[in-house]
Amino acid sequence: MPLTPAIAEWAPQPLRDRVVIVTGGAQGVGRGIAQAVLGAGGSVMLADLDADAGKACLKEWALPERAAFQRADVVNERSVQALVKATLKRFGRIDGLVNNAGIASAHGTPLAAMTLAEWQRRLSSLHGAFLCSKHALPALREHDGAIINIASTRAWQSEADSEAYAAAKGGLVAFTHALALSEGPDVRVNSISPGWITTDAWQGPARRRTPTLSRRDHAQHPVGRVGQPEDIGALAVFLLSDLSGFITGQDHVVDGGMTRKMIYAE
């Protein structure tokens, strides 16, 4: 008798009973990812340097059983160890890690004038991904976990005076596929490269404001609009869940098609 593939039902909440650490999770894209995880049924440990923004998230969400906050500096190894320990104490497990924390601005000092200290500081997202992955991996291996590194389309294209940012984000893409090979099949590792994502409405309460975007801003994107943190959150849920069980070591560009658009000087 021939085998007949069955129609599989889709889980309504694909991250139910999963625990995810989101670094830089109290605002911007990180908050968008954290809220998506909560919406998908998961629990979140927010890690951020901004304690006021982190506490504001917990107050606004009002989900004390599924959301917690830990002030953490991802380039400080002791702070990262404390974050992992706090997550395990609070939730008992770690199923996912989203390495999102880092400097948001792409533009820095021109290279000839940049100090080594500034260069190192601007590589913080890469250093943080290393430290957080290193210390979360033992717990992630226990539950067939997943890691997402938040890179950027700046890993693939640049503007002037953005060498350090591009190096950090390009490094995250390479770190992703290397770690995927090292940790497979126990842990899957992918990266997301966002394009233009407007985060004005996703900051801490004191800095929150309505985005000011022009028709031209939206029209630059083949999809007809600038991106939102929810766009990154939706993909993050997919990559953290069993729905993406055959995907690892990949970079996923989420930019409304902008990097596929040919631009000519007229």
mmCIF file of N, CA, C and O in Angstrom, residues 46-141:
data_model
loop_
_atom_site.group_PDB
_atom_site.id
_atom_site.type_symbol
_atom_site.label_atom_id
_atom_site.label_comp_id
_atom_site.label_asym_id
_atom_site.label_seq_id
_atom_site.Cartn_x
_atom_site.Cartn_y
_atom_site.Cartn_z
ATOM 1 N N LEU A 46 14.011 39.506 28.732
ATOM 2 C CA LEU A 46 14.577 40.697 28.104
ATOM 3 C C LEU A 46 15.929 40.992 28.729
ATOM 4 O O LEU A 46 16.074 40.968 29.945
ATOM 5 N N ALA A 47 16.898 41.320 27.887
ATOM 6 C CA ALA A 47 18.188 41.767 28.375
ATOM 7 C C ALA A 47 18.499 43.101 27.707
ATOM 8 O O ALA A 47 18.436 43.212 26.478
ATOM 9 N N ASP A 48 18.794 44.104 28.518
ATOM 10 C CA ASP A 48 19.046 45.433 27.956
ATOM 11 C C ASP A 48 19.820 46.251 28.975
ATOM 12 O O ASP A 48 19.695 46.025 30.190
ATOM 13 N N LEU A 49 20.609 47.207 28.486
ATOM 14 C CA LEU A 49 21.295 48.125 29.383
ATOM 15 C C LEU A 49 20.344 49.159 29.969
ATOM 16 O O LEU A 49 20.585 49.702 31.045
ATOM 17 N N ASP A 50 19.258 49.460 29.256
ATOM 18 C CA ASP A 50 18.303 50.482 29.669
ATOM 19 C C ASP A 50 17.259 49.861 30.593
ATOM 20 O O ASP A 50 16.270 49.277 30.148
ATOM 21 N N ALA A 51 17.481 49.990 31.901
ATOM 22 C CA ALA A 51 16.577 49.374 32.868
ATOM 23 C C ALA A 51 15.192 50.009 32.835
ATOM 24 O O ALA A 51 14.181 49.324 33.010
ATOM 25 N N ASP A 52 15.114 51.320 32.596
ATOM 26 C CA ASP A 52 13.814 51.989 32.548
ATOM 27 C C ASP A 52 12.974 51.451 31.401
ATOM 28 O O ASP A 52 11.772 51.198 31.553
ATOM 29 N N ALA A 53 13.590 51.263 30.233
ATOM 30 C CA ALA A 53 12.865 50.722 29.083
ATOM 31 C C ALA A 53 12.435 49.284 29.341
ATOM 32 O O ALA A 53 11.331 48.878 28.963
ATOM 33 N N GLY A 54 13.304 48.511 29.987
ATOM 34 C CA GLY A 54 12.956 47.124 30.294
ATOM 35 C C GLY A 54 11.784 47.018 31.250
ATOM 36 O O GLY A 54 10.857 46.239 31.042
ATOM 37 N N LYS A 55 11.817 47.835 32.305
ATOM 38 C CA LYS A 55 10.712 47.819 33.272
ATOM 39 C C LYS A 55 9.418 48.314 32.635
ATOM 40 O O LYS A 55 8.328 47.835 32.971
ATOM 41 N N ALA A 56 9.531 49.268 31.702
ATOM 42 C CA ALA A 56 8.342 49.767 31.006
ATOM 43 C C ALA A 56 7.696 48.665 30.177
ATOM 44 O O ALA A 56 6.462 48.556 30.117
ATOM 45 N N CYS A 57 8.513 47.835 29.540
ATOM 46 C CA CYS A 57 7.982 46.706 28.771
ATOM 47 C C CYS A 57 7.153 45.795 29.662
ATOM 48 O O CYS A 57 6.024 45.419 29.333
ATOM 49 N N LEU A 58 7.722 45.429 30.804
ATOM 50 C CA LEU A 58 7.014 44.507 31.699
ATOM 51 C C LEU A 58 5.703 45.110 32.179
ATOM 52 O O LEU A 58 4.676 44.411 32.268
ATOM 53 N N LYS A 59 5.710 46.410 32.480
ATOM 54 C CA LYS A 59 4.491 47.069 32.938
ATOM 55 C C LYS A 59 3.445 47.116 31.835
ATOM 56 O O LYS A 59 2.261 46.838 32.077
ATOM 57 N N GLU A 60 3.864 47.452 30.618
ATOM 58 C CA GLU A 60 2.914 47.580 29.509
ATOM 59 C C GLU A 60 2.385 46.223 29.059
ATOM 60 O O GLU A 60 1.229 46.114 28.645
ATOM 61 N N TRP A 61 3.192 45.199 29.120
ATOM 62 C CA TRP A 61 2.744 43.869 28.706
ATOM 63 C C TRP A 61 1.847 43.218 29.757
ATOM 64 O O TRP A 61 0.930 42.479 29.404
ATOM 65 N N ALA A 62 2.141 43.447 31.019
ATOM 66 C CA ALA A 62 1.375 42.853 32.111
ATOM 67 C C ALA A 62 1.254 41.339 31.969
ATOM 68 O O ALA A 62 0.178 40.760 32.081
ATOM 69 N N LEU A 63 2.400 40.691 31.712
ATOM 70 C CA LEU A 63 2.453 39.231 31.592
ATOM 71 C C LEU A 63 3.554 38.693 32.514
ATOM 72 O O LEU A 63 4.549 38.118 32.057
ATOM 73 N N PRO A 64 3.406 38.875 33.809
ATOM 74 C CA PRO A 64 4.496 38.529 34.734
ATOM 75 C C PRO A 64 4.888 37.061 34.712
ATOM 76 O O PRO A 64 6.033 36.719 35.040
ATOM 77 N N GLU A 65 3.979 36.188 34.306
ATOM 78 C CA GLU A 65 4.311 34.766 34.282
ATOM 79 C C GLU A 65 5.159 34.394 33.064
ATOM 80 O O GLU A 65 5.797 33.334 33.053
ATOM 81 N N ARG A 66 5.178 35.249 32.038
ATOM 82 C CA ARG A 66 5.898 34.896 30.811
ATOM 83 C C ARG A 66 6.938 35.916 30.368
ATOM 84 O O ARG A 66 7.584 35.725 29.336
ATOM 85 N N ALA A 67 7.124 36.975 31.122
ATOM 86 C CA ALA A 67 8.103 37.999 30.728
ATOM 87 C C ALA A 67 8.898 38.457 31.940
ATOM 88 O O ALA A 67 8.338 38.717 33.004
ATOM 89 N N ALA A 68 10.215 38.556 31.765
ATOM 90 C CA ALA A 68 11.104 39.020 32.827
ATOM 91 C C ALA A 68 12.175 39.903 32.207
ATOM 92 O O ALA A 68 12.405 39.881 30.995
ATOM 93 N N PHE A 69 12.830 40.690 33.060
ATOM 94 C CA PHE A 69 13.867 41.606 32.583
ATOM 95 C C PHE A 69 15.119 41.443 33.422
ATOM 96 O O PHE A 69 15.050 41.305 34.642
ATOM 97 N N GLN A 70 16.266 41.476 32.740
ATOM 98 C CA GLN A 70 17.558 41.446 33.411
ATOM 99 C C GLN A 70 18.448 42.501 32.754
ATOM 100 O O GLN A 70 18.678 42.460 31.544
ATOM 101 N N ARG A 71 18.907 43.468 33.544
ATOM 102 C CA ARG A 71 19.842 44.433 32.988
ATOM 103 C C ARG A 71 21.134 43.701 32.675
ATOM 104 O O ARG A 71 21.682 42.986 33.524
ATOM 105 N N ALA A 72 21.628 43.854 31.454
ATOM 106 C CA ALA A 72 22.813 43.095 31.044
ATOM 107 C C ALA A 72 23.637 43.887 30.039
ATOM 108 O O ALA A 72 23.092 44.607 29.196
ATOM 109 N N ASP A 73 24.929 43.735 30.139
ATOM 110 C CA ASP A 73 25.881 44.291 29.186
ATOM 111 C C ASP A 73 26.475 43.111 28.425
ATOM 112 O O ASP A 73 27.242 42.323 28.982
ATOM 113 N N VAL A 74 26.144 42.978 27.159
ATOM 114 C CA VAL A 74 26.511 41.766 26.423
ATOM 115 C C VAL A 74 27.997 41.673 26.103
ATOM 116 O O VAL A 74 28.458 40.623 25.648
ATOM 117 N N VAL A 75 28.755 42.738 26.326
ATOM 118 C CA VAL A 75 30.201 42.652 26.107
ATOM 119 C C VAL A 75 30.950 42.443 27.417
ATOM 120 O O VAL A 75 32.183 42.482 27.449
ATOM 121 N N ASN A 76 30.211 42.200 28.490
ATOM 122 C CA ASN A 76 30.807 41.897 29.787
ATOM 123 C C ASN A 76 30.488 40.442 30.118
ATOM 124 O O ASN A 76 29.327 40.080 30.300
ATOM 125 N N GLU A 77 31.507 39.600 30.185
ATOM 126 C CA GLU A 77 31.265 38.165 30.324
ATOM 127 C C GLU A 77 30.547 37.811 31.622
ATOM 128 O O GLU A 77 29.660 36.953 31.632
ATOM 129 N N ARG A 78 30.881 38.463 32.706
ATOM 130 C CA ARG A 78 30.197 38.177 33.963
ATOM 131 C C ARG A 78 28.712 38.562 33.878
ATOM 132 O O ARG A 78 27.852 37.868 34.426
ATOM 133 N N SER A 79 28.436 39.661 33.204
ATOM 134 C CA SER A 79 27.047 40.093 33.039
ATOM 135 C C SER A 79 26.263 39.086 32.208
ATOM 136 O O SER A 79 25.105 38.772 32.511
ATOM 137 N N VAL A 80 26.897 38.549 31.176
ATOM 138 C CA VAL A 80 26.233 37.539 30.333
ATOM 139 C C VAL A 80 26.004 36.259 31.122
ATOM 140 O O VAL A 80 24.925 35.639 31.037
ATOM 141 N N GLN A 81 26.979 35.851 31.910
ATOM 142 C CA GLN A 81 26.800 34.658 32.742
ATOM 143 C C GLN A 81 25.640 34.845 33.714
ATOM 144 O O GLN A 81 24.841 33.921 33.944
ATOM 145 N N ALA A 82 25.528 36.038 34.283
ATOM 146 C CA ALA A 82 24.428 36.327 35.209
ATOM 147 C C ALA A 82 23.085 36.298 34.488
ATOM 148 O O ALA A 82 22.080 35.850 35.054
ATOM 149 N N LEU A 83 23.055 36.753 33.242
ATOM 150 C CA LEU A 83 21.824 36.732 32.443
ATOM 151 C C LEU A 83 21.345 35.297 32.213
ATOM 152 O O LEU A 83 20.167 34.985 32.401
ATOM 153 N N VAL A 84 22.249 34.439 31.825
ATOM 154 C CA VAL A 84 21.889 33.037 31.576
ATOM 155 C C VAL A 84 21.434 32.376 32.872
ATOM 156 O O VAL A 84 20.420 31.652 32.906
ATOM 157 N N LYS A 85 22.161 32.631 33.946
ATOM 158 C CA LYS A 85 21.790 32.057 35.243
ATOM 159 C C LYS A 85 20.411 32.533 35.676
ATOM 160 O O LYS A 85 19.581 31.749 36.171
ATOM 161 N N ALA A 86 20.125 33.824 35.500
ATOM 162 C CA ALA A 86 18.830 34.383 35.892
ATOM 163 C C ALA A 86 17.699 33.793 35.061
ATOM 164 O O ALA A 86 16.600 33.547 35.574
ATOM 165 N N THR A 87 17.957 33.564 33.777
ATOM 166 C CA THR A 87 16.936 32.981 32.911
ATOM 167 C C THR A 87 16.595 31.562 33.351
ATOM 168 O O THR A 87 15.421 31.182 33.438
ATOM 169 N N LEU A 88 17.616 30.776 33.632
ATOM 170 C CA LEU A 88 17.387 29.404 34.073
ATOM 171 C C LEU A 88 16.687 29.361 35.435
ATOM 172 O O LEU A 88 15.820 28.509 35.677
ATOM 173 N N LYS A 89 17.043 30.276 36.313
ATOM 174 C CA LYS A 89 16.394 30.324 37.627
ATOM 175 C C LYS A 89 14.927 30.699 37.490
ATOM 176 O O LYS A 89 14.061 30.133 38.166
ATOM 177 N N ARG A 90 14.634 31.662 36.605
ATOM 178 C CA ARG A 90 13.258 32.156 36.454
ATOM 179 C C ARG A 90 12.366 31.195 35.679
ATOM 180 O O ARG A 90 11.209 30.967 36.036
ATOM 181 N N PHE A 91 12.907 30.615 34.574
ATOM 182 C CA PHE A 91 12.059 29.816 33.689
ATOM 183 C C PHE A 91 12.431 28.332 33.626
ATOM 184 O O PHE A 91 11.670 27.525 33.100
ATOM 185 N N GLY A 92 13.634 27.975 34.074
ATOM 186 C CA GLY A 92 14.012 26.570 34.124
ATOM 187 C C GLY A 92 14.598 26.002 32.852
ATOM 188 O O GLY A 92 15.044 24.849 32.833
ATOM 189 N N ARG A 93 14.642 26.784 31.782
ATOM 190 C CA ARG A 93 15.146 26.280 30.505
ATOM 191 C C ARG A 93 15.416 27.454 29.572
ATOM 192 O O ARG A 93 14.962 28.575 29.792
ATOM 193 N N ILE A 94 16.160 27.178 28.498
ATOM 194 C CA ILE A 94 16.368 28.153 27.430
ATOM 195 C C ILE A 94 16.211 27.421 26.106
ATOM 196 O O ILE A 94 16.906 26.441 25.842
ATOM 197 N N ASP A 95 15.283 27.881 25.279
ATOM 198 C CA ASP A 95 15.029 27.270 23.977
ATOM 199 C C ASP A 95 15.525 28.123 22.812
ATOM 200 O O ASP A 95 15.746 27.608 21.720
ATOM 201 N N GLY A 96 15.665 29.415 23.049
ATOM 202 C CA GLY A 96 16.067 30.303 21.973
ATOM 203 C C GLY A 96 16.880 31.471 22.491
ATOM 204 O O GLY A 96 16.705 31.915 23.635
ATOM 205 N N LEU A 97 17.772 31.956 21.640
ATOM 206 C CA LEU A 97 18.593 33.132 21.941
ATOM 207 C C LEU A 97 18.575 34.035 20.722
ATOM 208 O O LEU A 97 18.894 33.593 19.616
ATOM 209 N N VAL A 98 18.191 35.296 20.935
ATOM 210 C CA VAL A 98 18.235 36.284 19.857
ATOM 211 C C VAL A 98 19.296 37.310 20.208
ATOM 212 O O VAL A 98 19.137 38.100 21.145
ATOM 213 N N ASN A 99 20.400 37.295 19.473
ATOM 214 C CA ASN A 99 21.496 38.238 19.686
ATOM 215 C C ASN A 99 21.215 39.503 18.883
ATOM 216 O O ASN A 99 21.570 39.612 17.707
ATOM 217 N N ASN A 100 20.557 40.454 19.549
ATOM 218 C CA ASN A 100 20.144 41.686 18.882
ATOM 219 C C ASN A 100 20.891 42.919 19.381
ATOM 220 O O ASN A 100 20.995 43.913 18.669
ATOM 221 N N ALA A 101 21.431 42.880 20.588
ATOM 222 C CA ALA A 101 22.035 44.060 21.192
ATOM 223 C C ALA A 101 23.236 44.550 20.396
ATOM 224 O O ALA A 101 24.027 43.756 19.878
ATOM 225 N N GLY A 102 23.375 45.862 20.315
ATOM 226 C CA GLY A 102 24.514 46.459 19.629
ATOM 227 C C GLY A 102 24.235 47.910 19.321
ATOM 228 O O GLY A 102 23.147 48.429 19.588
ATOM 229 N N ILE A 103 25.213 48.588 18.756
ATOM 230 C CA ILE A 103 25.057 49.993 18.383
ATOM 231 C C ILE A 103 24.172 50.088 17.153
ATOM 232 O O ILE A 103 24.422 49.431 16.131
ATOM 233 N N ALA A 104 23.136 50.937 17.235
ATOM 234 C CA ALA A 104 22.160 51.012 16.141
ATOM 235 C C ALA A 104 22.630 51.880 14.986
ATOM 236 O O ALA A 104 22.278 51.634 13.828
ATOM 237 N N SER A 105 23.413 52.892 15.258
ATOM 238 C CA SER A 105 23.830 53.829 14.207
ATOM 239 C C SER A 105 24.937 53.235 13.349
ATOM 240 O O SER A 105 25.950 52.753 13.865
ATOM 241 N N ALA A 106 24.745 53.297 12.043
ATOM 242 C CA ALA A 106 25.748 52.731 11.135
ATOM 243 C C ALA A 106 26.951 53.643 10.950
ATOM 244 O O ALA A 106 28.033 53.184 10.600
ATOM 245 N N HIS A 107 26.773 54.930 11.169
ATOM 246 C CA HIS A 107 27.833 55.897 10.847
ATOM 247 C C HIS A 107 28.706 56.182 12.056
ATOM 248 O O HIS A 107 28.204 56.438 13.160
ATOM 249 N N GLY A 108 30.007 56.150 11.836
ATOM 250 C CA GLY A 108 30.959 56.435 12.893
ATOM 251 C C GLY A 108 31.974 57.469 12.439
ATOM 252 O O GLY A 108 31.798 58.145 11.425
ATOM 253 N N THR A 109 33.035 57.573 13.194
ATOM 254 C CA THR A 109 34.137 58.462 12.833
ATOM 255 C C THR A 109 34.805 57.957 11.555
ATOM 256 O O THR A 109 34.940 56.747 11.366
ATOM 257 N N PRO A 110 35.212 58.853 10.648
ATOM 258 C CA PRO A 110 35.980 58.387 9.485
ATOM 259 C C PRO A 110 37.153 57.520 9.930
ATOM 260 O O PRO A 110 37.779 57.772 10.973
ATOM 261 N N LEU A 111 37.436 56.496 9.149
ATOM 262 C CA LEU A 111 38.376 55.462 9.581
ATOM 263 C C LEU A 111 39.738 56.029 9.983
ATOM 264 O O LEU A 111 40.339 55.588 10.968
ATOM 265 N N ALA A 112 40.233 57.013 9.237
ATOM 266 C CA ALA A 112 41.561 57.556 9.523
ATOM 267 C C ALA A 112 41.629 58.224 10.890
ATOM 268 O O ALA A 112 42.716 58.339 11.473
ATOM 269 N N ALA A 113 40.482 58.647 11.412
ATOM 270 C CA ALA A 113 40.448 59.326 12.708
ATOM 271 C C ALA A 113 39.896 58.436 13.816
ATOM 272 O O ALA A 113 39.867 58.845 14.975
ATOM 273 N N MET A 114 39.472 57.232 13.485
ATOM 274 C CA MET A 114 38.847 56.364 14.479
ATOM 275 C C MET A 114 39.895 55.741 15.396
ATOM 276 O O MET A 114 40.917 55.234 14.938
ATOM 277 N N THR A 115 39.612 55.754 16.689
ATOM 278 C CA THR A 115 40.505 55.107 17.643
ATOM 279 C C THR A 115 40.201 53.619 17.712
ATOM 280 O O THR A 115 39.108 53.169 17.342
ATOM 281 N N LEU A 116 41.136 52.861 18.212
ATOM 282 C CA LEU A 116 40.907 51.430 18.387
ATOM 283 C C LEU A 116 39.772 51.192 19.376
ATOM 284 O O LEU A 116 38.968 50.267 19.201
ATOM 285 N N ALA A 117 39.663 52.049 20.391
ATOM 286 C CA ALA A 117 38.591 51.898 21.380
ATOM 287 C C ALA A 117 37.216 52.051 20.730
ATOM 288 O O ALA A 117 36.288 51.291 21.023
ATOM 289 N N GLU A 118 37.074 53.046 19.830
ATOM 290 C CA GLU A 118 35.787 53.212 19.144
ATOM 291 C C GLU A 118 35.517 52.029 18.222
ATOM 292 O O GLU A 118 34.386 51.533 18.136
ATOM 293 N N TRP A 119 36.547 51.571 17.522
ATOM 294 C CA TRP A 119 36.379 50.401 16.639
ATOM 295 C C TRP A 119 35.856 49.197 17.438
ATOM 296 O O TRP A 119 34.914 48.533 17.032
ATOM 297 N N GLN A 120 36.476 48.942 18.571
ATOM 298 C CA GLN A 120 36.056 47.813 19.407
ATOM 299 C C GLN A 120 34.621 48.010 19.910
ATOM 300 O O GLN A 120 33.823 47.061 19.927
ATOM 301 N N ARG A 121 34.288 49.232 20.309
ATOM 302 C CA ARG A 121 32.945 49.503 20.806
ATOM 303 C C ARG A 121 31.912 49.275 19.713
ATOM 304 O O ARG A 121 30.824 48.745 19.965
ATOM 305 N N ARG A 122 32.243 49.634 18.494
ATOM 306 C CA ARG A 122 31.299 49.485 17.385
ATOM 307 C C ARG A 122 31.181 48.032 16.904
ATOM 308 O O ARG A 122 30.315 47.716 16.107
ATOM 309 N N LEU A 123 32.042 47.178 17.401
ATOM 310 C CA LEU A 123 31.915 45.743 17.132
ATOM 311 C C LEU A 123 31.156 45.019 18.247
ATOM 312 O O LEU A 123 31.161 43.797 18.313
ATOM 313 N N SER A 124 30.473 45.780 19.099
ATOM 314 C CA SER A 124 29.848 45.192 20.284
ATOM 315 C C SER A 124 28.812 44.129 19.949
ATOM 316 O O SER A 124 28.657 43.147 20.692
ATOM 317 N N SER A 125 28.085 44.284 18.840
ATOM 318 C CA SER A 125 27.071 43.273 18.502
ATOM 319 C C SER A 125 27.722 41.925 18.198
ATOM 320 O O SER A 125 27.165 40.868 18.528
ATOM 321 N N LEU A 126 28.895 41.942 17.595
ATOM 322 C CA LEU A 126 29.614 40.706 17.296
ATOM 323 C C LEU A 126 30.184 40.084 18.570
ATOM 324 O O LEU A 126 30.056 38.875 18.808
ATOM 325 N N HIS A 127 30.788 40.928 19.418
ATOM 326 C CA HIS A 127 31.321 40.424 20.685
ATOM 327 C C HIS A 127 30.200 39.858 21.555
ATOM 328 O O HIS A 127 30.354 38.815 22.206
ATOM 329 N N GLY A 128 29.060 40.554 21.569
ATOM 330 C CA GLY A 128 27.934 40.102 22.376
ATOM 331 C C GLY A 128 27.366 38.784 21.901
ATOM 332 O O GLY A 128 26.990 37.924 22.715
ATOM 333 N N ALA A 129 27.287 38.606 20.586
ATOM 334 C CA ALA A 129 26.791 37.337 20.047
ATOM 335 C C ALA A 129 27.704 36.185 20.454
ATOM 336 O O ALA A 129 27.225 35.082 20.775
ATOM 337 N N PHE A 130 29.001 36.434 20.443
ATOM 338 C CA PHE A 130 29.958 35.408 20.888
ATOM 339 C C PHE A 130 29.724 35.040 22.349
ATOM 340 O O PHE A 130 29.560 33.858 22.698
ATOM 341 N N LEU A 131 29.689 36.039 23.232
ATOM 342 C CA LEU A 131 29.576 35.752 24.657
ATOM 343 C C LEU A 131 28.229 35.125 25.017
ATOM 344 O O LEU A 131 28.166 34.159 25.788
ATOM 345 N N CYS A 132 27.139 35.661 24.452
ATOM 346 C CA CYS A 132 25.815 35.120 24.783
ATOM 347 C C CYS A 132 25.655 33.697 24.255
ATOM 348 O O CYS A 132 25.095 32.831 24.935
ATOM 349 N N SER A 133 26.141 33.454 23.056
ATOM 350 C CA SER A 133 26.060 32.105 22.506
ATOM 351 C C SER A 133 26.898 31.136 23.333
ATOM 352 O O SER A 133 26.452 30.031 23.676
ATOM 353 N N LYS A 134 28.093 31.538 23.656
ATOM 354 C CA LYS A 134 28.996 30.688 24.445
ATOM 355 C C LYS A 134 28.328 30.205 25.730
ATOM 356 O O LYS A 134 28.388 29.006 26.067
ATOM 357 N N HIS A 135 27.677 31.108 26.449
ATOM 358 C CA HIS A 135 27.149 30.746 27.764
ATOM 359 C C HIS A 135 25.733 30.182 27.714
ATOM 360 O O HIS A 135 25.319 29.478 28.648
ATOM 361 N N ALA A 136 24.987 30.445 26.641
ATOM 362 C CA ALA A 136 23.635 29.882 26.526
ATOM 363 C C ALA A 136 23.631 28.510 25.863
ATOM 364 O O ALA A 136 22.671 27.745 26.037
ATOM 365 N N LEU A 137 24.662 28.175 25.126
ATOM 366 C CA LEU A 137 24.670 26.930 24.365
ATOM 367 C C LEU A 137 24.440 25.662 25.199
ATOM 368 O O LEU A 137 23.696 24.778 24.757
ATOM 369 N N PRO A 138 25.029 25.515 26.376
ATOM 370 C CA PRO A 138 24.746 24.282 27.134
ATOM 371 C C PRO A 138 23.253 24.069 27.380
ATOM 372 O O PRO A 138 22.757 22.947 27.264
ATOM 373 N N ALA A 139 22.534 25.130 27.712
ATOM 374 C CA ALA A 139 21.091 25.010 27.937
ATOM 375 C C ALA A 139 20.340 24.819 26.623
ATOM 376 O O ALA A 139 19.367 24.054 26.563
ATOM 377 N N LEU A 140 20.777 25.487 25.569
ATOM 378 C CA LEU A 140 20.115 25.356 24.267
ATOM 379 C C LEU A 140 20.235 23.937 23.721
ATOM 380 O O LEU A 140 19.297 23.416 23.111
ATOM 381 N N ARG A 141 21.375 23.301 23.929
ATOM 382 C CA ARG A 141 21.588 21.939 23.422
ATOM 383 C C ARG A 141 20.601 20.944 24.044
ATOM 384 O O ARG A 141 20.259 19.941 23.424
#
